[in-house]
Amino acid sequence: KNQVEQSPQSLIILEGKNCTLQCNYTVSPFSNLRWYKQDTGRGPVSLTIMTFSENTKSNGRYTATLDADTKQSSLHITASQLSDSASYICVVSEGGGSYIPTFGRGTSLIVHP
Amino acid sequence: EPEVTQTPSHQVTQMGQEVILRCVPISNHLYFYWYRQILGQKVEFLVSFYNNEISEKSEIFDDQFSVERPDGSNFTLKIRSTKLEDSAMYFCASSERSDSPLHFGNGTRLTVT
């Protein structure tokens, strides 16, 4: 069964600090991996999308990495801001003609002033 | 920036009743999706829709559920004979292509009593 596991479950950091969120997956065959940010009570918003051949992708202060061999991804947030407080969700899609995505449970990030 | 809109934002219904959740995807997008998120749990894929037909569906999407694109702008999810366990946040999403980032609406919170 396809699974996406995220760690830590929750994280509290001080404003201005960096942090790294982890995602491990067992989805196979692999199509792509996406990171989303979900504010409370809102729909997820796409941060990055990575395919098999990509191992790093940046979007402003967000940098995602992908190791397709070990089936691991990370999301690094630089110089955190209060507005970064949200749930960060890792989503992995199958390949081979099916694009059904598997969502992780998310990491809840709280940034304190 | 164009966005996906969902109505209503909150729907309360009695067990056994039928509900229709409505979505207006981004106008130039061709792929449409429904997801649900039970309170405190991860987002789950329900169905994807392309070219006026279902392209993928999950195990959750059984005969109780149906989707329709009744005109050029709306995309609906009908839930027949609702059950208590259907209470969740239902997200609509759309994308330009099957491998493009998803744009989510802010969801409809369905409460079945």
mmCIF file of C-alpha atoms in Angstrom:
data_model
loop_
_atom_site.group_PDB
_atom_site.id
_atom_site.type_symbol
_atom_site.label_atom_id
_atom_site.label_comp_id
_atom_site.label_asym_id
_atom_site.label_seq_id
_atom_site.Cartn_x
_atom_site.Cartn_y
_atom_site.Cartn_z
ATOM 1 C CA LYS A 1 0.000 0.000 0.000
ATOM 2 C CA ASN A 2 1.312 3.444 -0.935
ATOM 3 C CA GLN A 3 2.299 5.490 2.079
ATOM 4 C CA VAL A 4 3.704 8.941 2.755
ATOM 5 C CA GLU A 5 5.166 9.567 6.192
ATOM 6 C CA GLN A 6 6.102 13.012 7.413
ATOM 7 C CA SER A 7 8.191 14.116 10.349
ATOM 8 C CA PRO A 8 8.123 15.771 12.693
ATOM 9 C CA GLN A 9 4.385 15.817 13.340
ATOM 10 C CA SER A 10 4.716 19.314 14.747
ATOM 11 C CA LEU A 11 7.470 21.870 15.118
ATOM 12 C CA ILE A 12 7.815 25.146 16.980
ATOM 13 C CA ILE A 13 10.559 27.579 16.014
ATOM 14 C CA LEU A 14 11.427 31.211 16.589
ATOM 15 C CA GLU A 15 10.961 33.790 13.878
ATOM 16 C CA GLY A 16 14.054 34.130 11.721
ATOM 17 C CA LYS A 17 15.249 30.568 12.297
ATOM 18 C CA ASN A 18 15.549 27.883 9.635
ATOM 19 C CA CYS A 19 13.863 24.507 9.732
ATOM 20 C CA THR A 20 13.698 21.280 7.720
ATOM 21 C CA LEU A 21 10.694 19.037 7.310
ATOM 22 C CA GLN A 22 11.007 15.431 6.202
ATOM 23 C CA CYS A 23 8.947 13.175 3.952
ATOM 24 C CA ASN A 24 9.468 9.460 3.302
ATOM 25 C CA TYR A 25 7.337 7.579 0.810
ATOM 26 C CA THR A 26 6.710 4.096 -0.530
ATOM 27 C CA VAL A 27 4.685 5.129 -3.578
ATOM 28 C CA SER A 28 5.620 3.111 -6.642
ATOM 29 C CA PRO A 29 5.894 3.675 -9.493
ATOM 30 C CA PHE A 30 6.803 7.271 -8.797
ATOM 31 C CA SER A 31 5.574 10.197 -10.865
ATOM 32 C CA ASN A 32 6.129 13.345 -8.855
ATOM 33 C CA LEU A 33 6.346 14.764 -5.355
ATOM 34 C CA ARG A 34 4.754 18.015 -4.267
ATOM 35 C CA TRP A 35 4.890 20.115 -1.151
ATOM 36 C CA TYR A 36 1.832 22.119 -0.164
ATOM 37 C CA LYS A 37 1.238 24.712 2.526
ATOM 38 C CA GLN A 38 -2.156 24.615 4.214
ATOM 39 C CA ASP A 39 -3.236 27.497 6.421
ATOM 40 C CA THR A 40 -5.898 26.685 9.005
ATOM 41 C CA GLY A 41 -9.337 26.536 7.404
ATOM 42 C CA ARG A 42 -7.987 27.016 3.888
ATOM 43 C CA GLY A 43 -7.178 24.816 0.942
ATOM 44 C CA PRO A 44 -3.597 23.662 0.330
ATOM 45 C CA VAL A 45 -1.377 25.892 -1.785
ATOM 46 C CA SER A 46 1.346 24.412 -3.979
ATOM 47 C CA LEU A 47 4.945 25.255 -3.035
ATOM 48 C CA THR A 48 7.019 22.954 -5.256
ATOM 49 C CA ILE A 49 6.628 20.012 -7.604
ATOM 50 C CA MET A 50 9.497 17.630 -8.341
ATOM 51 C CA THR A 51 9.835 14.812 -10.812
ATOM 52 C CA PHE A 52 12.152 11.813 -10.738
ATOM 53 C CA SER A 53 15.061 13.622 -12.392
ATOM 54 C CA GLU A 54 15.016 16.668 -10.117
ATOM 55 C CA ASN A 55 16.815 16.656 -6.786
ATOM 56 C CA THR A 56 16.477 20.295 -5.719
ATOM 57 C CA LYS A 57 13.927 22.968 -6.360
ATOM 58 C CA SER A 58 13.541 26.368 -4.749
ATOM 59 C CA ASN A 59 10.615 28.728 -4.396
ATOM 60 C CA GLY A 60 11.692 31.841 -2.532
ATOM 61 C CA ARG A 61 12.571 30.846 1.024
ATOM 62 C CA TYR A 62 11.405 27.284 0.419
ATOM 63 C CA THR A 63 13.839 24.669 -0.921
ATOM 64 C CA ALA A 64 12.741 21.114 -1.559
ATOM 65 C CA THR A 65 15.073 18.179 -2.110
ATOM 66 C CA LEU A 66 14.309 14.756 -3.492
ATOM 67 C CA ASP A 67 16.294 11.523 -3.285
ATOM 68 C CA ALA A 68 14.391 9.095 -5.479
ATOM 69 C CA ASP A 69 16.727 6.244 -4.588
ATOM 70 C CA THR A 70 16.002 6.411 -0.869
ATOM 71 C CA LYS A 71 12.469 7.753 -1.459
ATOM 72 C CA GLN A 72 12.990 10.743 0.750
ATOM 73 C CA SER A 73 12.252 14.431 0.385
ATOM 74 C CA SER A 74 12.827 17.426 2.579
ATOM 75 C CA LEU A 75 11.462 20.953 2.676
ATOM 76 C CA HIS A 76 13.821 23.569 4.052
ATOM 77 C CA ILE A 77 12.430 26.913 5.154
ATOM 78 C CA THR A 78 14.916 29.733 5.498
ATOM 79 C CA ALA A 79 14.562 32.778 7.744
ATOM 80 C CA SER A 80 11.103 31.796 8.950
ATOM 81 C CA GLN A 81 8.335 34.354 9.252
ATOM 82 C CA LEU A 82 5.211 34.376 11.389
ATOM 83 C CA SER A 83 3.168 33.788 8.236
ATOM 84 C CA ASP A 84 4.962 30.474 7.720
ATOM 85 C CA SER A 85 2.857 29.025 10.538
ATOM 86 C CA ALA A 86 0.799 26.368 8.755
ATOM 87 C CA SER A 87 0.610 22.675 7.961
ATOM 88 C CA TYR A 88 3.090 21.497 5.310
ATOM 89 C CA ILE A 89 1.901 18.523 3.345
ATOM 90 C CA CYS A 90 3.962 16.153 1.201
ATOM 91 C CA VAL A 91 2.041 14.581 -1.681
ATOM 92 C CA VAL A 92 3.384 11.796 -3.891
ATOM 93 C CA SER A 93 1.704 10.730 -7.120
ATOM 94 C CA GLU A 94 1.884 7.383 -8.794
ATOM 95 C CA GLY A 95 3.121 6.965 -12.329
ATOM 96 C CA GLY A 96 2.389 4.283 -14.859
ATOM 97 C CA GLY A 97 -0.784 5.882 -16.148
ATOM 98 C CA SER A 98 -2.325 6.545 -12.747
ATOM 99 C CA TYR A 99 -1.807 9.898 -11.106
ATOM 100 C CA ILE A 100 -3.702 9.183 -7.905
ATOM 101 C CA PRO A 101 -1.900 11.124 -5.183
ATOM 102 C CA THR A 102 -1.092 9.942 -1.685
ATOM 103 C CA PHE A 103 -1.074 12.671 0.937
ATOM 104 C CA GLY A 104 1.028 12.754 4.062
ATOM 105 C CA ARG A 105 -0.520 13.824 7.358
ATOM 106 C CA GLY A 106 1.464 17.035 7.280
ATOM 107 C CA THR A 107 3.845 18.768 9.651
ATOM 108 C CA SER A 108 2.298 21.510 11.732
ATOM 109 C CA LEU A 109 4.759 24.404 11.937
ATOM 110 C CA ILE A 110 4.347 27.200 14.455
ATOM 111 C CA VAL A 111 6.609 30.223 14.221
ATOM 112 C CA HIS A 112 6.816 32.320 17.375
ATOM 113 C CA PRO A 113 7.979 35.927 17.492
ATOM 114 C CA GLU B 1 -4.860 35.854 -9.461
ATOM 115 C CA PRO B 2 -7.654 33.493 -10.551
ATOM 116 C CA GLU B 3 -8.833 31.103 -7.898
ATOM 117 C CA VAL B 4 -11.069 28.114 -7.346
ATOM 118 C CA THR B 5 -14.271 29.052 -5.561
ATOM 119 C CA GLN B 6 -16.481 26.712 -3.578
ATOM 120 C CA THR B 7 -19.995 27.134 -2.245
ATOM 121 C CA PRO B 8 -21.345 26.906 0.325
ATOM 122 C CA SER B 9 -18.527 27.358 2.805
ATOM 123 C CA HIS B 10 -20.482 25.348 5.373
ATOM 124 C CA GLN B 11 -23.328 22.886 4.818
ATOM 125 C CA VAL B 12 -25.288 21.202 7.568
ATOM 126 C CA THR B 13 -27.534 18.303 6.612
ATOM 127 C CA GLN B 14 -29.406 15.481 8.266
ATOM 128 C CA MET B 15 -28.332 11.897 7.897
ATOM 129 C CA GLY B 16 -29.904 10.316 4.833
ATOM 130 C CA GLN B 17 -30.277 13.558 2.917
ATOM 131 C CA GLU B 18 -28.590 14.376 -0.367
ATOM 132 C CA VAL B 19 -26.169 17.277 -0.705
ATOM 133 C CA ILE B 20 -24.573 18.968 -3.679
ATOM 134 C CA LEU B 21 -21.281 20.752 -3.218
ATOM 135 C CA ARG B 22 -20.420 23.293 -5.854
ATOM 136 C CA CYS B 23 -17.143 24.454 -7.318
ATOM 137 C CA VAL B 24 -16.075 26.893 -9.986
ATOM 138 C CA PRO B 25 -12.596 25.848 -11.197
ATOM 139 C CA ILE B 26 -10.117 28.239 -12.778
ATOM 140 C CA SER B 27 -11.425 28.986 -16.249
ATOM 141 C CA ASN B 28 -8.561 27.713 -18.416
ATOM 142 C CA HIS B 29 -8.004 24.558 -16.370
ATOM 143 C CA LEU B 30 -8.947 21.211 -17.858
ATOM 144 C CA TYR B 31 -8.589 18.831 -14.907
ATOM 145 C CA PHE B 32 -10.868 18.890 -11.910
ATOM 146 C CA TYR B 33 -10.691 17.076 -8.596
ATOM 147 C CA TRP B 34 -12.492 16.504 -5.352
ATOM 148 C CA TYR B 35 -10.698 15.752 -2.102
ATOM 149 C CA ARG B 36 -11.906 15.425 1.453
ATOM 150 C CA GLN B 37 -10.286 15.993 4.815
ATOM 151 C CA ILE B 38 -11.900 14.562 7.922
ATOM 152 C CA LEU B 39 -11.160 16.755 10.943
ATOM 153 C CA GLY B 40 -7.670 16.075 12.232
ATOM 154 C CA GLN B 41 -6.825 13.664 9.450
ATOM 155 C CA LYS B 42 -4.979 13.894 6.171
ATOM 156 C CA VAL B 43 -6.372 15.016 2.848
ATOM 157 C CA GLU B 44 -7.788 12.115 0.810
ATOM 158 C CA PHE B 45 -8.249 11.938 -2.946
ATOM 159 C CA LEU B 46 -11.794 11.222 -4.114
ATOM 160 C CA VAL B 47 -11.979 11.676 -7.871
ATOM 161 C CA SER B 48 -10.458 13.370 -10.884
ATOM 162 C CA PHE B 49 -12.425 14.517 -13.917
ATOM 163 C CA TYR B 50 -11.275 15.340 -17.426
ATOM 164 C CA ASN B 51 -13.016 15.754 -20.750
ATOM 165 C CA ASN B 52 -16.425 15.339 -19.133
ATOM 166 C CA GLU B 53 -15.696 12.023 -17.556
ATOM 167 C CA ILE B 54 -14.106 10.527 -14.474
ATOM 168 C CA SER B 55 -10.440 9.724 -15.098
ATOM 169 C CA GLU B 56 -9.500 8.354 -11.676
ATOM 170 C CA LYS B 57 -11.345 7.580 -8.480
ATOM 171 C CA SER B 58 -10.374 6.233 -5.099
ATOM 172 C CA GLU B 59 -11.953 3.473 -3.030
ATOM 173 C CA ILE B 60 -13.796 6.145 -1.066
ATOM 174 C CA PHE B 61 -15.655 7.290 -4.167
ATOM 175 C CA ASP B 62 -18.376 4.639 -4.231
ATOM 176 C CA ASP B 63 -21.919 4.695 -5.614
ATOM 177 C CA GLN B 64 -22.914 7.205 -2.957
ATOM 178 C CA PHE B 65 -20.896 9.853 -4.765
ATOM 179 C CA SER B 66 -21.205 11.381 -8.213
ATOM 180 C CA VAL B 67 -19.664 14.313 -10.024
ATOM 181 C CA GLU B 68 -20.956 16.453 -12.799
ATOM 182 C CA ARG B 69 -19.940 19.411 -14.906
ATOM 183 C CA PRO B 70 -23.410 20.705 -15.740
ATOM 184 C CA ASP B 71 -22.212 23.742 -17.689
ATOM 185 C CA GLY B 72 -18.964 25.368 -18.762
ATOM 186 C CA SER B 73 -18.055 26.691 -15.362
ATOM 187 C CA ASN B 74 -19.430 24.589 -12.496
ATOM 188 C CA PHE B 75 -18.147 21.282 -11.163
ATOM 189 C CA THR B 76 -20.311 19.556 -8.565
ATOM 190 C CA LEU B 77 -20.017 16.722 -6.088
ATOM 191 C CA LYS B 78 -23.254 15.011 -5.108
ATOM 192 C CA ILE B 79 -23.411 12.863 -2.007
ATOM 193 C CA ARG B 80 -26.523 10.726 -1.751
ATOM 194 C CA SER B 81 -27.969 9.455 1.513
ATOM 195 C CA THR B 82 -25.370 11.132 3.696
ATOM 196 C CA LYS B 83 -23.913 9.345 6.706
ATOM 197 C CA LEU B 84 -22.415 10.748 9.887
ATOM 198 C CA GLU B 85 -18.962 9.710 8.694
ATOM 199 C CA ASP B 86 -19.315 11.888 5.595
ATOM 200 C CA SER B 87 -18.753 14.908 7.830
ATOM 201 C CA ALA B 88 -15.546 16.467 6.563
ATOM 202 C CA MET B 89 -14.055 19.368 4.671
ATOM 203 C CA TYR B 90 -14.470 18.817 0.942
ATOM 204 C CA PHE B 91 -11.936 20.511 -1.312
ATOM 205 C CA CYS B 92 -12.298 21.107 -5.013
ATOM 206 C CA ALA B 93 -9.148 21.578 -7.077
ATOM 207 C CA SER B 94 -8.251 22.214 -10.690
ATOM 208 C CA SER B 95 -5.126 22.124 -12.832
ATOM 209 C CA GLU B 96 -4.095 23.002 -16.374
ATOM 210 C CA ARG B 97 -2.627 19.578 -17.066
ATOM 211 C CA SER B 98 -2.598 16.288 -15.218
ATOM 212 C CA ASP B 99 0.945 16.969 -13.954
ATOM 213 C CA SER B 100 0.467 20.664 -13.138
ATOM 214 C CA PRO B 101 0.209 22.020 -9.598
ATOM 215 C CA LEU B 102 -3.267 21.754 -8.146
ATOM 216 C CA HIS B 103 -5.136 24.917 -7.240
ATOM 217 C CA PHE B 104 -7.429 24.231 -4.319
ATOM 218 C CA GLY B 105 -10.539 26.057 -3.231
ATOM 219 C CA ASN B 106 -11.058 26.902 0.416
ATOM 220 C CA GLY B 107 -13.380 23.998 0.922
ATOM 221 C CA THR B 108 -16.935 23.266 2.009
ATOM 222 C CA ARG B 109 -17.306 22.047 5.558
ATOM 223 C CA LEU B 110 -20.020 19.377 5.527
ATOM 224 C CA THR B 111 -21.622 18.504 8.842
ATOM 225 C CA VAL B 112 -24.010 15.541 8.896
ATOM 226 C CA THR B 113 -26.210 15.370 11.992
#
